[in-house]
Amino acid sequence: MLGMLWCTRGVVPPPCSMLVRFAARKTQKPPALTTAVGGIPSAYASDLTGAQDFAIQDPNVPRRTEYTHMKRNLTGSVKRMRELCAICRRISAKEATLQLQFSLKKAGREILKALHTTVAHAVNNFGMDKERLLIERIYATKGTTQRPRMNIHARAKMGMMRKQVSHVTITVREIPQPVNERRLGRWGRLNRTYRKYDKIKEAKKAQAYESTALTPAQSAAMSSIANSI
């Protein structure tokens, strides 16, 4: 509409802000792909769905032992969020992940997103140990209520539907491992249980890799086909 008004006056319209941002984005240089641990570029080392073991690429960023992250506008009321926040407080991040994964409440999925983001940022950006992260503080605050919608009731009455959103703040701290530690946190699974689970996972991965490996007959057939081509 504004462009039509400018054209009717015989004046060239000013550049749209969206076009200016697009042009500036096209002129920017791509990030440097410095190789991180495991051969994965450090520019793509941040993973919001789960933390990986990457080294700190920027020497100017100091290493931290505590990190706080706020996830905004999560679907759910504060009351429902606080019920699960009380469960995850003062336990290890690994134990909290298991508790939220098996939770039947919808708020559990939302808090799990916030926890994954917090752990990923702490590990990828500040070099914390994923296995030694303790949830020091976790709490939910009320967010901005979305625009209410009209709900029609019986007998010519109506009500207003208001969808509640919440902000979840999580603080994780890296705890050094003492001698003869049984568990990390005030409750949860023991360290020996996690070690047993890790051994089972490694055995399953090795078994899956062996099942996908080619037999000598199959490798001979593939080599003969390659030589014939």
mmCIF file with all atom_site columns, C-alpha atoms in Angstrom:
data_model
loop_
_atom_site.group_PDB
_atom_site.id
_atom_site.type_symbol
_atom_site.label_atom_id
_atom_site.label_alt_id
_atom_site.label_comp_id
_atom_site.label_asym_id
_atom_site.label_entity_id
_atom_site.label_seq_id
_atom_site.pdbx_PDB_ins_code
_atom_site.Cartn_x
_atom_site.Cartn_y
_atom_site.Cartn_z
_atom_site.occupancy
_atom_site.B_iso_or_equiv
_atom_site.pdbx_formal_charge
_atom_site.auth_seq_id
_atom_site.auth_comp_id
_atom_site.auth_asym_id
_atom_site.auth_atom_id
_atom_site.pdbx_PDB_model_num
ATOM 1   C CA . MET A 1 1   ? 0.000   0.000   0.000   1.00 0.00 ? 1   MET A CA 1
ATOM 2   C CA . LEU A 1 2   ? 2.831   2.409   0.868   1.00 0.00 ? 2   LEU A CA 1
ATOM 3   C CA . GLY A 1 3   ? 4.649   1.474   -2.330  1.00 0.00 ? 3   GLY A CA 1
ATOM 4   C CA . MET A 1 4   ? 1.549   2.304   -4.373  1.00 0.00 ? 4   MET A CA 1
ATOM 5   C CA . LEU A 1 5   ? 1.306   5.729   -2.717  1.00 0.00 ? 5   LEU A CA 1
ATOM 6   C CA . TRP A 1 6   ? 4.957   6.473   -3.475  1.00 0.00 ? 6   TRP A CA 1
ATOM 7   C CA . CYS A 1 7   ? 4.518   5.415   -7.120  1.00 0.00 ? 7   CYS A CA 1
ATOM 8   C CA . THR A 1 8   ? 1.426   7.585   -7.599  1.00 0.00 ? 8   THR A CA 1
ATOM 9   C CA . ARG A 1 9   ? 3.436   10.607  -6.442  1.00 0.00 ? 9   ARG A CA 1
ATOM 10  C CA . GLY A 1 10  ? 6.155   9.930   -8.993  1.00 0.00 ? 10  GLY A CA 1
ATOM 11  C CA . VAL A 1 11  ? 8.830   9.238   -6.366  1.00 0.00 ? 11  VAL A CA 1
ATOM 12  C CA . VAL A 1 12  ? 10.985  6.145   -6.114  1.00 0.00 ? 12  VAL A CA 1
ATOM 13  C CA . PRO A 1 13  ? 9.986   4.299   -2.915  1.00 0.00 ? 13  PRO A CA 1
ATOM 14  C CA . PRO A 1 14  ? 12.668  3.866   -0.237  1.00 0.00 ? 14  PRO A CA 1
ATOM 15  C CA . PRO A 1 15  ? 14.208  0.395   0.158   1.00 0.00 ? 15  PRO A CA 1
ATOM 16  C CA . CYS A 1 16  ? 12.249  -1.970  2.344   1.00 0.00 ? 16  CYS A CA 1
ATOM 17  C CA . SER A 1 17  ? 13.851  -2.905  5.643   1.00 0.00 ? 17  SER A CA 1
ATOM 18  C CA . MET A 1 18  ? 13.507  -6.582  4.745   1.00 0.00 ? 18  MET A CA 1
ATOM 19  C CA . LEU A 1 19  ? 15.451  -6.084  1.509   1.00 0.00 ? 19  LEU A CA 1
ATOM 20  C CA . VAL A 1 20  ? 18.154  -4.156  3.360   1.00 0.00 ? 20  VAL A CA 1
ATOM 21  C CA . ARG A 1 21  ? 18.574  -6.978  5.869   1.00 0.00 ? 21  ARG A CA 1
ATOM 22  C CA . PHE A 1 22  ? 18.644  -9.549  3.057   1.00 0.00 ? 22  PHE A CA 1
ATOM 23  C CA . ALA A 1 23  ? 21.345  -7.625  1.180   1.00 0.00 ? 23  ALA A CA 1
ATOM 24  C CA . ALA A 1 24  ? 23.417  -7.285  4.350   1.00 0.00 ? 24  ALA A CA 1
ATOM 25  C CA . ARG A 1 25  ? 23.069  -10.993 5.013   1.00 0.00 ? 25  ARG A CA 1
ATOM 26  C CA . LYS A 1 26  ? 24.243  -11.855 1.497   1.00 0.00 ? 26  LYS A CA 1
ATOM 27  C CA . THR A 1 27  ? 27.369  -9.726  1.935   1.00 0.00 ? 27  THR A CA 1
ATOM 28  C CA . GLN A 1 28  ? 28.351  -11.342 5.229   1.00 0.00 ? 28  GLN A CA 1
ATOM 29  C CA . LYS A 1 29  ? 31.089  -13.952 5.163   1.00 0.00 ? 29  LYS A CA 1
ATOM 30  C CA . PRO A 1 30  ? 30.311  -17.480 6.334   1.00 0.00 ? 30  PRO A CA 1
ATOM 31  C CA . PRO A 1 31  ? 31.737  -18.540 9.700   1.00 0.00 ? 31  PRO A CA 1
ATOM 32  C CA . ALA A 1 32  ? 35.143  -20.133 9.775   1.00 0.00 ? 32  ALA A CA 1
ATOM 33  C CA . LEU A 1 33  ? 34.860  -23.913 9.847   1.00 0.00 ? 33  LEU A CA 1
ATOM 34  C CA . THR A 1 34  ? 37.622  -24.733 12.292  1.00 0.00 ? 34  THR A CA 1
ATOM 35  C CA . THR A 1 35  ? 37.721  -28.434 13.011  1.00 0.00 ? 35  THR A CA 1
ATOM 36  C CA . ALA A 1 36  ? 36.581  -29.450 16.492  1.00 0.00 ? 36  ALA A CA 1
ATOM 37  C CA . VAL A 1 37  ? 36.948  -32.723 18.332  1.00 0.00 ? 37  VAL A CA 1
ATOM 38  C CA . GLY A 1 38  ? 35.771  -35.653 16.245  1.00 0.00 ? 38  GLY A CA 1
ATOM 39  C CA . GLY A 1 39  ? 36.238  -33.788 12.944  1.00 0.00 ? 39  GLY A CA 1
ATOM 40  C CA . ILE A 1 40  ? 32.983  -31.809 13.316  1.00 0.00 ? 40  ILE A CA 1
ATOM 41  C CA . PRO A 1 41  ? 33.127  -28.099 12.382  1.00 0.00 ? 41  PRO A CA 1
ATOM 42  C CA . SER A 1 42  ? 33.016  -25.847 15.415  1.00 0.00 ? 42  SER A CA 1
ATOM 43  C CA . ALA A 1 43  ? 30.570  -23.482 13.672  1.00 0.00 ? 43  ALA A CA 1
ATOM 44  C CA . TYR A 1 44  ? 27.954  -26.207 13.921  1.00 0.00 ? 44  TYR A CA 1
ATOM 45  C CA . ALA A 1 45  ? 29.010  -27.551 17.326  1.00 0.00 ? 45  ALA A CA 1
ATOM 46  C CA . SER A 1 46  ? 25.959  -26.128 19.117  1.00 0.00 ? 46  SER A CA 1
ATOM 47  C CA . ASP A 1 47  ? 23.270  -28.799 19.246  1.00 0.00 ? 47  ASP A CA 1
ATOM 48  C CA . LEU A 1 48  ? 19.983  -27.853 20.944  1.00 0.00 ? 48  LEU A CA 1
ATOM 49  C CA . THR A 1 49  ? 18.656  -31.390 21.100  1.00 0.00 ? 49  THR A CA 1
ATOM 50  C CA . GLY A 1 50  ? 21.557  -32.852 23.040  1.00 0.00 ? 50  GLY A CA 1
ATOM 51  C CA . ALA A 1 51  ? 25.049  -31.979 24.164  1.00 0.00 ? 51  ALA A CA 1
ATOM 52  C CA . GLN A 1 52  ? 28.135  -33.403 22.492  1.00 0.00 ? 52  GLN A CA 1
ATOM 53  C CA . ASP A 1 53  ? 31.698  -33.491 23.742  1.00 0.00 ? 53  ASP A CA 1
ATOM 54  C CA . PHE A 1 54  ? 33.339  -30.609 21.913  1.00 0.00 ? 54  PHE A CA 1
ATOM 55  C CA . ALA A 1 55  ? 36.374  -28.596 22.942  1.00 0.00 ? 55  ALA A CA 1
ATOM 56  C CA . ILE A 1 56  ? 36.353  -24.831 23.350  1.00 0.00 ? 56  ILE A CA 1
ATOM 57  C CA . GLN A 1 57  ? 37.387  -23.273 20.032  1.00 0.00 ? 57  GLN A CA 1
ATOM 58  C CA . ASP A 1 58  ? 37.574  -19.633 21.121  1.00 0.00 ? 58  ASP A CA 1
ATOM 59  C CA . PRO A 1 59  ? 40.489  -19.103 23.539  1.00 0.00 ? 59  PRO A CA 1
ATOM 60  C CA . ASN A 1 60  ? 39.025  -15.768 24.643  1.00 0.00 ? 60  ASN A CA 1
ATOM 61  C CA . VAL A 1 61  ? 35.989  -17.481 26.206  1.00 0.00 ? 61  VAL A CA 1
ATOM 62  C CA . PRO A 1 62  ? 36.814  -18.417 29.816  1.00 0.00 ? 62  PRO A CA 1
ATOM 63  C CA . ARG A 1 63  ? 35.910  -21.842 31.109  1.00 0.00 ? 63  ARG A CA 1
ATOM 64  C CA . ARG A 1 64  ? 32.985  -21.829 33.526  1.00 0.00 ? 64  ARG A CA 1
ATOM 65  C CA . THR A 1 65  ? 31.777  -24.170 36.218  1.00 0.00 ? 65  THR A CA 1
ATOM 66  C CA . GLU A 1 66  ? 28.246  -22.698 36.355  1.00 0.00 ? 66  GLU A CA 1
ATOM 67  C CA . TYR A 1 67  ? 25.844  -21.653 33.627  1.00 0.00 ? 67  TYR A CA 1
ATOM 68  C CA . THR A 1 68  ? 22.312  -20.216 33.699  1.00 0.00 ? 68  THR A CA 1
ATOM 69  C CA . HIS A 1 69  ? 19.866  -20.300 30.807  1.00 0.00 ? 69  HIS A CA 1
ATOM 70  C CA . MET A 1 70  ? 16.254  -19.138 30.515  1.00 0.00 ? 70  MET A CA 1
ATOM 71  C CA . LYS A 1 71  ? 13.887  -20.780 28.053  1.00 0.00 ? 71  LYS A CA 1
ATOM 72  C CA . ARG A 1 72  ? 11.000  -18.437 27.297  1.00 0.00 ? 72  ARG A CA 1
ATOM 73  C CA . ASN A 1 73  ? 7.394   -18.955 26.261  1.00 0.00 ? 73  ASN A CA 1
ATOM 74  C CA . LEU A 1 74  ? 6.996   -22.636 27.036  1.00 0.00 ? 74  LEU A CA 1
ATOM 75  C CA . THR A 1 75  ? 3.456   -23.930 26.703  1.00 0.00 ? 75  THR A CA 1
ATOM 76  C CA . GLY A 1 76  ? 1.914   -24.584 30.109  1.00 0.00 ? 76  GLY A CA 1
ATOM 77  C CA . SER A 1 77  ? 0.938   -22.795 33.275  1.00 0.00 ? 77  SER A CA 1
ATOM 78  C CA . VAL A 1 78  ? 3.367   -21.956 36.055  1.00 0.00 ? 78  VAL A CA 1
ATOM 79  C CA . LYS A 1 79  ? 1.632   -24.309 38.469  1.00 0.00 ? 79  LYS A CA 1
ATOM 80  C CA . ARG A 1 80  ? 2.173   -27.331 36.236  1.00 0.00 ? 80  ARG A CA 1
ATOM 81  C CA . MET A 1 81  ? 5.757   -26.358 35.482  1.00 0.00 ? 81  MET A CA 1
ATOM 82  C CA . ARG A 1 82  ? 6.657   -25.980 39.138  1.00 0.00 ? 82  ARG A CA 1
ATOM 83  C CA . GLU A 1 83  ? 5.507   -29.505 39.950  1.00 0.00 ? 83  GLU A CA 1
ATOM 84  C CA . LEU A 1 84  ? 8.185   -30.945 37.654  1.00 0.00 ? 84  LEU A CA 1
ATOM 85  C CA . CYS A 1 85  ? 10.782  -28.328 38.558  1.00 0.00 ? 85  CYS A CA 1
ATOM 86  C CA . ALA A 1 86  ? 10.620  -29.541 42.164  1.00 0.00 ? 86  ALA A CA 1
ATOM 87  C CA . ILE A 1 87  ? 11.498  -33.063 40.980  1.00 0.00 ? 87  ILE A CA 1
ATOM 88  C CA . CYS A 1 88  ? 14.526  -31.938 38.941  1.00 0.00 ? 88  CYS A CA 1
ATOM 89  C CA . ARG A 1 89  ? 16.043  -29.661 41.584  1.00 0.00 ? 89  ARG A CA 1
ATOM 90  C CA . ARG A 1 90  ? 19.426  -30.692 43.065  1.00 0.00 ? 90  ARG A CA 1
ATOM 91  C CA . ILE A 1 91  ? 19.841  -33.841 40.965  1.00 0.00 ? 91  ILE A CA 1
ATOM 92  C CA . SER A 1 92  ? 22.149  -34.623 38.067  1.00 0.00 ? 92  SER A CA 1
ATOM 93  C CA . ALA A 1 93  ? 21.252  -33.510 34.552  1.00 0.00 ? 93  ALA A CA 1
ATOM 94  C CA . LYS A 1 94  ? 21.361  -37.127 33.364  1.00 0.00 ? 94  LYS A CA 1
ATOM 95  C CA . GLU A 1 95  ? 18.884  -38.252 36.042  1.00 0.00 ? 95  GLU A CA 1
ATOM 96  C CA . ALA A 1 96  ? 16.586  -35.278 35.331  1.00 0.00 ? 96  ALA A CA 1
ATOM 97  C CA . THR A 1 97  ? 16.597  -36.185 31.628  1.00 0.00 ? 97  THR A CA 1
ATOM 98  C CA . LEU A 1 98  ? 15.426  -39.712 32.423  1.00 0.00 ? 98  LEU A CA 1
ATOM 99  C CA . GLN A 1 99  ? 12.721  -38.475 34.783  1.00 0.00 ? 99  GLN A CA 1
ATOM 100 C CA . LEU A 1 100 ? 11.353  -36.023 32.204  1.00 0.00 ? 100 LEU A CA 1
ATOM 101 C CA . GLN A 1 101 ? 11.498  -38.513 29.345  1.00 0.00 ? 101 GLN A CA 1
ATOM 102 C CA . PHE A 1 102 ? 9.262   -40.957 31.191  1.00 0.00 ? 102 PHE A CA 1
ATOM 103 C CA . SER A 1 103 ? 6.920   -38.304 32.572  1.00 0.00 ? 103 SER A CA 1
ATOM 104 C CA . LEU A 1 104 ? 3.344   -38.523 31.320  1.00 0.00 ? 104 LEU A CA 1
ATOM 105 C CA . LYS A 1 105 ? 2.729   -34.787 31.750  1.00 0.00 ? 105 LYS A CA 1
ATOM 106 C CA . LYS A 1 106 ? 2.861   -32.386 28.838  1.00 0.00 ? 106 LYS A CA 1
ATOM 107 C CA . ALA A 1 107 ? 4.970   -29.954 30.834  1.00 0.00 ? 107 ALA A CA 1
ATOM 108 C CA . GLY A 1 108 ? 7.686   -32.599 31.030  1.00 0.00 ? 108 GLY A CA 1
ATOM 109 C CA . ARG A 1 109 ? 8.397   -32.292 27.300  1.00 0.00 ? 109 ARG A CA 1
ATOM 110 C CA . GLU A 1 110 ? 8.678   -28.521 27.576  1.00 0.00 ? 110 GLU A CA 1
ATOM 111 C CA . ILE A 1 111 ? 11.106  -28.627 30.509  1.00 0.00 ? 111 ILE A CA 1
ATOM 112 C CA . LEU A 1 112 ? 13.101  -31.318 28.722  1.00 0.00 ? 112 LEU A CA 1
ATOM 113 C CA . LYS A 1 113 ? 13.654  -28.911 25.811  1.00 0.00 ? 113 LYS A CA 1
ATOM 114 C CA . ALA A 1 114 ? 14.960  -26.283 28.204  1.00 0.00 ? 114 ALA A CA 1
ATOM 115 C CA . LEU A 1 115 ? 17.251  -28.805 29.902  1.00 0.00 ? 115 LEU A CA 1
ATOM 116 C CA . HIS A 1 116 ? 18.690  -30.025 26.587  1.00 0.00 ? 116 HIS A CA 1
ATOM 117 C CA . THR A 1 117 ? 19.408  -26.448 25.534  1.00 0.00 ? 117 THR A CA 1
ATOM 118 C CA . THR A 1 118 ? 21.072  -25.604 28.836  1.00 0.00 ? 118 THR A CA 1
ATOM 119 C CA . VAL A 1 119 ? 23.289  -28.677 28.826  1.00 0.00 ? 119 VAL A CA 1
ATOM 120 C CA . ALA A 1 120 ? 24.245  -28.185 25.169  1.00 0.00 ? 120 ALA A CA 1
ATOM 121 C CA . HIS A 1 121 ? 25.277  -24.567 25.752  1.00 0.00 ? 121 HIS A CA 1
ATOM 122 C CA . ALA A 1 122 ? 27.228  -25.441 28.896  1.00 0.00 ? 122 ALA A CA 1
ATOM 123 C CA . VAL A 1 123 ? 29.156  -28.245 27.183  1.00 0.00 ? 123 VAL A CA 1
ATOM 124 C CA . ASN A 1 124 ? 29.718  -26.710 23.742  1.00 0.00 ? 124 ASN A CA 1
ATOM 125 C CA . ASN A 1 125 ? 30.382  -23.102 24.716  1.00 0.00 ? 125 ASN A CA 1
ATOM 126 C CA . PHE A 1 126 ? 32.073  -23.367 28.107  1.00 0.00 ? 126 PHE A CA 1
ATOM 127 C CA . GLY A 1 127 ? 33.668  -26.805 28.088  1.00 0.00 ? 127 GLY A CA 1
ATOM 128 C CA . MET A 1 128 ? 31.790  -28.321 31.014  1.00 0.00 ? 128 MET A CA 1
ATOM 129 C CA . ASP A 1 129 ? 31.694  -32.061 31.596  1.00 0.00 ? 129 ASP A CA 1
ATOM 130 C CA . LYS A 1 130 ? 28.291  -33.433 30.630  1.00 0.00 ? 130 LYS A CA 1
ATOM 131 C CA . GLU A 1 131 ? 28.570  -36.322 33.080  1.00 0.00 ? 131 GLU A CA 1
ATOM 132 C CA . ARG A 1 132 ? 29.209  -34.045 36.084  1.00 0.00 ? 132 ARG A CA 1
ATOM 133 C CA . LEU A 1 133 ? 26.467  -31.439 35.657  1.00 0.00 ? 133 LEU A CA 1
ATOM 134 C CA . LEU A 1 134 ? 24.187  -30.839 38.638  1.00 0.00 ? 134 LEU A CA 1
ATOM 135 C CA . ILE A 1 135 ? 20.967  -28.831 38.395  1.00 0.00 ? 135 ILE A CA 1
ATOM 136 C CA . GLU A 1 136 ? 21.630  -26.228 41.061  1.00 0.00 ? 136 GLU A CA 1
ATOM 137 C CA . ARG A 1 137 ? 18.475  -24.152 40.525  1.00 0.00 ? 137 ARG A CA 1
ATOM 138 C CA . ILE A 1 138 ? 15.394  -24.570 38.368  1.00 0.00 ? 138 ILE A CA 1
ATOM 139 C CA . TYR A 1 139 ? 12.223  -22.520 38.622  1.00 0.00 ? 139 TYR A CA 1
ATOM 140 C CA . ALA A 1 140 ? 9.326   -21.346 36.464  1.00 0.00 ? 140 ALA A CA 1
ATOM 141 C CA . THR A 1 141 ? 7.899   -17.840 36.165  1.00 0.00 ? 141 THR A CA 1
ATOM 142 C CA . LYS A 1 142 ? 4.772   -16.573 34.473  1.00 0.00 ? 142 LYS A CA 1
ATOM 143 C CA . GLY A 1 143 ? 5.054   -15.458 30.871  1.00 0.00 ? 143 GLY A CA 1
ATOM 144 C CA . THR A 1 144 ? 2.955   -13.195 28.716  1.00 0.00 ? 144 THR A CA 1
ATOM 145 C CA . THR A 1 145 ? -0.572  -14.556 28.342  1.00 0.00 ? 145 THR A CA 1
ATOM 146 C CA . GLN A 1 146 ? -1.586  -14.976 24.740  1.00 0.00 ? 146 GLN A CA 1
ATOM 147 C CA . ARG A 1 147 ? -4.471  -13.046 23.257  1.00 0.00 ? 147 ARG A CA 1
ATOM 148 C CA . PRO A 1 148 ? -7.720  -14.423 24.754  1.00 0.00 ? 148 PRO A CA 1
ATOM 149 C CA . ARG A 1 149 ? -10.207 -16.216 22.536  1.00 0.00 ? 149 ARG A CA 1
ATOM 150 C CA . MET A 1 150 ? -13.938 -16.315 22.924  1.00 0.00 ? 150 MET A CA 1
ATOM 151 C CA . ASN A 1 151 ? -15.501 -19.581 24.055  1.00 0.00 ? 151 ASN A CA 1
ATOM 152 C CA . ILE A 1 152 ? -19.229 -20.018 23.467  1.00 0.00 ? 152 ILE A CA 1
ATOM 153 C CA . HIS A 1 153 ? -21.216 -21.517 26.365  1.00 0.00 ? 153 HIS A CA 1
ATOM 154 C CA . ALA A 1 154 ? -24.803 -22.655 26.652  1.00 0.00 ? 154 ALA A CA 1
ATOM 155 C CA . ARG A 1 155 ? -27.772 -20.379 27.406  1.00 0.00 ? 155 ARG A CA 1
ATOM 156 C CA . ALA A 1 156 ? -26.399 -17.492 25.326  1.00 0.00 ? 156 ALA A CA 1
ATOM 157 C CA . LYS A 1 157 ? -23.291 -17.089 27.497  1.00 0.00 ? 157 LYS A CA 1
ATOM 158 C CA . MET A 1 158 ? -19.648 -16.905 26.637  1.00 0.00 ? 158 MET A CA 1
ATOM 159 C CA . GLY A 1 159 ? -16.288 -17.091 28.320  1.00 0.00 ? 159 GLY A CA 1
ATOM 160 C CA . MET A 1 160 ? -12.657 -16.246 27.476  1.00 0.00 ? 160 MET A CA 1
ATOM 161 C CA . MET A 1 161 ? -9.940  -18.803 26.804  1.00 0.00 ? 161 MET A CA 1
ATOM 162 C CA . ARG A 1 162 ? -6.466  -17.696 27.850  1.00 0.00 ? 162 ARG A CA 1
ATOM 163 C CA . LYS A 1 163 ? -3.434  -19.825 27.015  1.00 0.00 ? 163 LYS A CA 1
ATOM 164 C CA . GLN A 1 164 ? -0.746  -19.627 29.677  1.00 0.00 ? 164 GLN A CA 1
ATOM 165 C CA . VAL A 1 165 ? 2.959   -19.651 28.880  1.00 0.00 ? 165 VAL A CA 1
ATOM 166 C CA . SER A 1 166 ? 5.884   -19.872 31.266  1.00 0.00 ? 166 SER A CA 1
ATOM 167 C CA . HIS A 1 167 ? 9.585   -19.057 31.426  1.00 0.00 ? 167 HIS A CA 1
ATOM 168 C CA . VAL A 1 168 ? 11.865  -21.776 32.831  1.00 0.00 ? 168 VAL A CA 1
ATOM 169 C CA . THR A 1 169 ? 15.280  -20.814 34.232  1.00 0.00 ? 169 THR A CA 1
ATOM 170 C CA . ILE A 1 170 ? 17.864  -23.556 34.795  1.00 0.00 ? 170 ILE A CA 1
ATOM 171 C CA . THR A 1 171 ? 21.272  -23.228 36.459  1.00 0.00 ? 171 THR A CA 1
ATOM 172 C CA . VAL A 1 172 ? 23.709  -26.125 36.064  1.00 0.00 ? 172 VAL A CA 1
ATOM 173 C CA . ARG A 1 173 ? 26.990  -26.491 37.940  1.00 0.00 ? 173 ARG A CA 1
ATOM 174 C CA . GLU A 1 174 ? 29.923  -28.764 37.235  1.00 0.00 ? 174 GLU A CA 1
ATOM 175 C CA . ILE A 1 175 ? 30.765  -30.779 40.335  1.00 0.00 ? 175 ILE A CA 1
ATOM 176 C CA . PRO A 1 176 ? 34.241  -32.348 40.612  1.00 0.00 ? 176 PRO A CA 1
ATOM 177 C CA . GLN A 1 177 ? 34.132  -36.060 41.271  1.00 0.00 ? 177 GLN A CA 1
ATOM 178 C CA . PRO A 1 178 ? 35.214  -36.936 44.826  1.00 0.00 ? 178 PRO A CA 1
ATOM 179 C CA . VAL A 1 179 ? 36.678  -40.244 45.890  1.00 0.00 ? 179 VAL A CA 1
ATOM 180 C CA . ASN A 1 180 ? 34.192  -43.094 46.467  1.00 0.00 ? 180 ASN A CA 1
ATOM 181 C CA . GLU A 1 181 ? 31.153  -41.104 45.305  1.00 0.00 ? 181 GLU A CA 1
ATOM 182 C CA . ARG A 1 182 ? 27.971  -43.169 45.207  1.00 0.00 ? 182 ARG A CA 1
ATOM 183 C CA . ARG A 1 183 ? 25.711  -40.772 43.297  1.00 0.00 ? 183 ARG A CA 1
ATOM 184 C CA . LEU A 1 184 ? 25.639  -37.212 41.969  1.00 0.00 ? 184 LEU A CA 1
ATOM 185 C CA . GLY A 1 185 ? 22.799  -35.229 43.522  1.00 0.00 ? 185 GLY A CA 1
ATOM 186 C CA . ARG A 1 186 ? 20.445  -35.635 46.427  1.00 0.00 ? 186 ARG A CA 1
ATOM 187 C CA . TRP A 1 187 ? 18.739  -38.696 44.909  1.00 0.00 ? 187 TRP A CA 1
ATOM 188 C CA . GLY A 1 188 ? 18.750  -40.767 41.748  1.00 0.00 ? 188 GLY A CA 1
ATOM 189 C CA . ARG A 1 189 ? 20.519  -43.740 40.260  1.00 0.00 ? 189 ARG A CA 1
ATOM 190 C CA . LEU A 1 190 ? 23.951  -44.740 41.535  1.00 0.00 ? 190 LEU A CA 1
ATOM 191 C CA . ASN A 1 191 ? 27.108  -44.170 39.525  1.00 0.00 ? 191 ASN A CA 1
ATOM 192 C CA . ARG A 1 192 ? 27.657  -47.906 39.169  1.00 0.00 ? 192 ARG A CA 1
ATOM 193 C CA . THR A 1 193 ? 24.211  -48.198 37.567  1.00 0.00 ? 193 THR A CA 1
ATOM 194 C CA . TYR A 1 194 ? 25.124  -45.618 34.920  1.00 0.00 ? 194 TYR A CA 1
ATOM 195 C CA . ARG A 1 195 ? 28.415  -47.438 34.277  1.00 0.00 ? 195 ARG A CA 1
ATOM 196 C CA . LYS A 1 196 ? 26.483  -50.658 33.739  1.00 0.00 ? 196 LYS A CA 1
ATOM 197 C CA . TYR A 1 197 ? 24.109  -48.887 31.331  1.00 0.00 ? 197 TYR A CA 1
ATOM 198 C CA . ASP A 1 198 ? 27.071  -47.476 29.387  1.00 0.00 ? 198 ASP A CA 1
ATOM 199 C CA . LYS A 1 199 ? 28.571  -50.948 28.989  1.00 0.00 ? 199 LYS A CA 1
ATOM 200 C CA . ILE A 1 200 ? 25.246  -52.276 27.676  1.00 0.00 ? 200 ILE A CA 1
ATOM 201 C CA . LYS A 1 201 ? 24.993  -49.412 25.175  1.00 0.00 ? 201 LYS A CA 1
ATOM 202 C CA . GLU A 1 202 ? 28.530  -50.018 23.924  1.00 0.00 ? 202 GLU A CA 1
ATOM 203 C CA . ALA A 1 203 ? 27.823  -53.732 23.513  1.00 0.00 ? 203 ALA A CA 1
ATOM 204 C CA . LYS A 1 204 ? 24.652  -53.000 21.529  1.00 0.00 ? 204 LYS A CA 1
ATOM 205 C CA . LYS A 1 205 ? 26.509  -50.548 19.271  1.00 0.00 ? 205 LYS A CA 1
ATOM 206 C CA . ALA A 1 206 ? 29.259  -53.089 18.630  1.00 0.00 ? 206 ALA A CA 1
ATOM 207 C CA . GLN A 1 207 ? 26.672  -55.765 17.856  1.00 0.00 ? 207 GLN A CA 1
ATOM 208 C CA . ALA A 1 208 ? 24.832  -53.477 15.443  1.00 0.00 ? 208 ALA A CA 1
ATOM 209 C CA . TYR A 1 209 ? 28.118  -52.614 13.705  1.00 0.00 ? 209 TYR A CA 1
ATOM 210 C CA . GLU A 1 210 ? 29.035  -56.291 13.335  1.00 0.00 ? 210 GLU A CA 1
ATOM 211 C CA . SER A 1 211 ? 25.599  -57.082 11.899  1.00 0.00 ? 211 SER A CA 1
ATOM 212 C CA . THR A 1 212 ? 26.010  -54.394 9.218   1.00 0.00 ? 212 THR A CA 1
ATOM 213 C CA . ALA A 1 213 ? 29.555  -55.512 8.300   1.00 0.00 ? 213 ALA A CA 1
ATOM 214 C CA . LEU A 1 214 ? 29.963  -57.441 5.037   1.00 0.00 ? 214 LEU A CA 1
ATOM 215 C CA . THR A 1 215 ? 30.832  -61.108 5.051   1.00 0.00 ? 215 THR A CA 1
ATOM 216 C CA . PRO A 1 216 ? 33.908  -62.302 3.074   1.00 0.00 ? 216 PRO A CA 1
ATOM 217 C CA . ALA A 1 217 ? 31.657  -63.656 0.316   1.00 0.00 ? 217 ALA A CA 1
ATOM 218 C CA . GLN A 1 218 ? 29.808  -60.360 0.034   1.00 0.00 ? 218 GLN A CA 1
ATOM 219 C CA . SER A 1 219 ? 33.038  -58.339 -0.040  1.00 0.00 ? 219 SER A CA 1
ATOM 220 C CA . ALA A 1 220 ? 34.453  -60.638 -2.751  1.00 0.00 ? 220 ALA A CA 1
ATOM 221 C CA . ALA A 1 221 ? 31.287  -60.196 -4.828  1.00 0.00 ? 221 ALA A CA 1
ATOM 222 C CA . MET A 1 222 ? 31.426  -56.414 -4.428  1.00 0.00 ? 222 MET A CA 1
ATOM 223 C CA . SER A 1 223 ? 35.084  -56.323 -5.466  1.00 0.00 ? 223 SER A CA 1
ATOM 224 C CA . SER A 1 224 ? 34.358  -58.467 -8.545  1.00 0.00 ? 224 SER A CA 1
ATOM 225 C CA . ILE A 1 225 ? 31.531  -56.159 -9.572  1.00 0.00 ? 225 ILE A CA 1
ATOM 226 C CA . ALA A 1 226 ? 33.761  -53.132 -9.113  1.00 0.00 ? 226 ALA A CA 1
ATOM 227 C CA . ASN A 1 227 ? 36.538  -54.695 -11.234 1.00 0.00 ? 227 ASN A CA 1
ATOM 228 C CA . SER A 1 228 ? 34.090  -55.603 -13.992 1.00 0.00 ? 228 SER A CA 1
ATOM 229 C CA . ILE A 1 229 ? 32.938  -51.987 -14.202 1.00 0.00 ? 229 ILE A CA 1
#
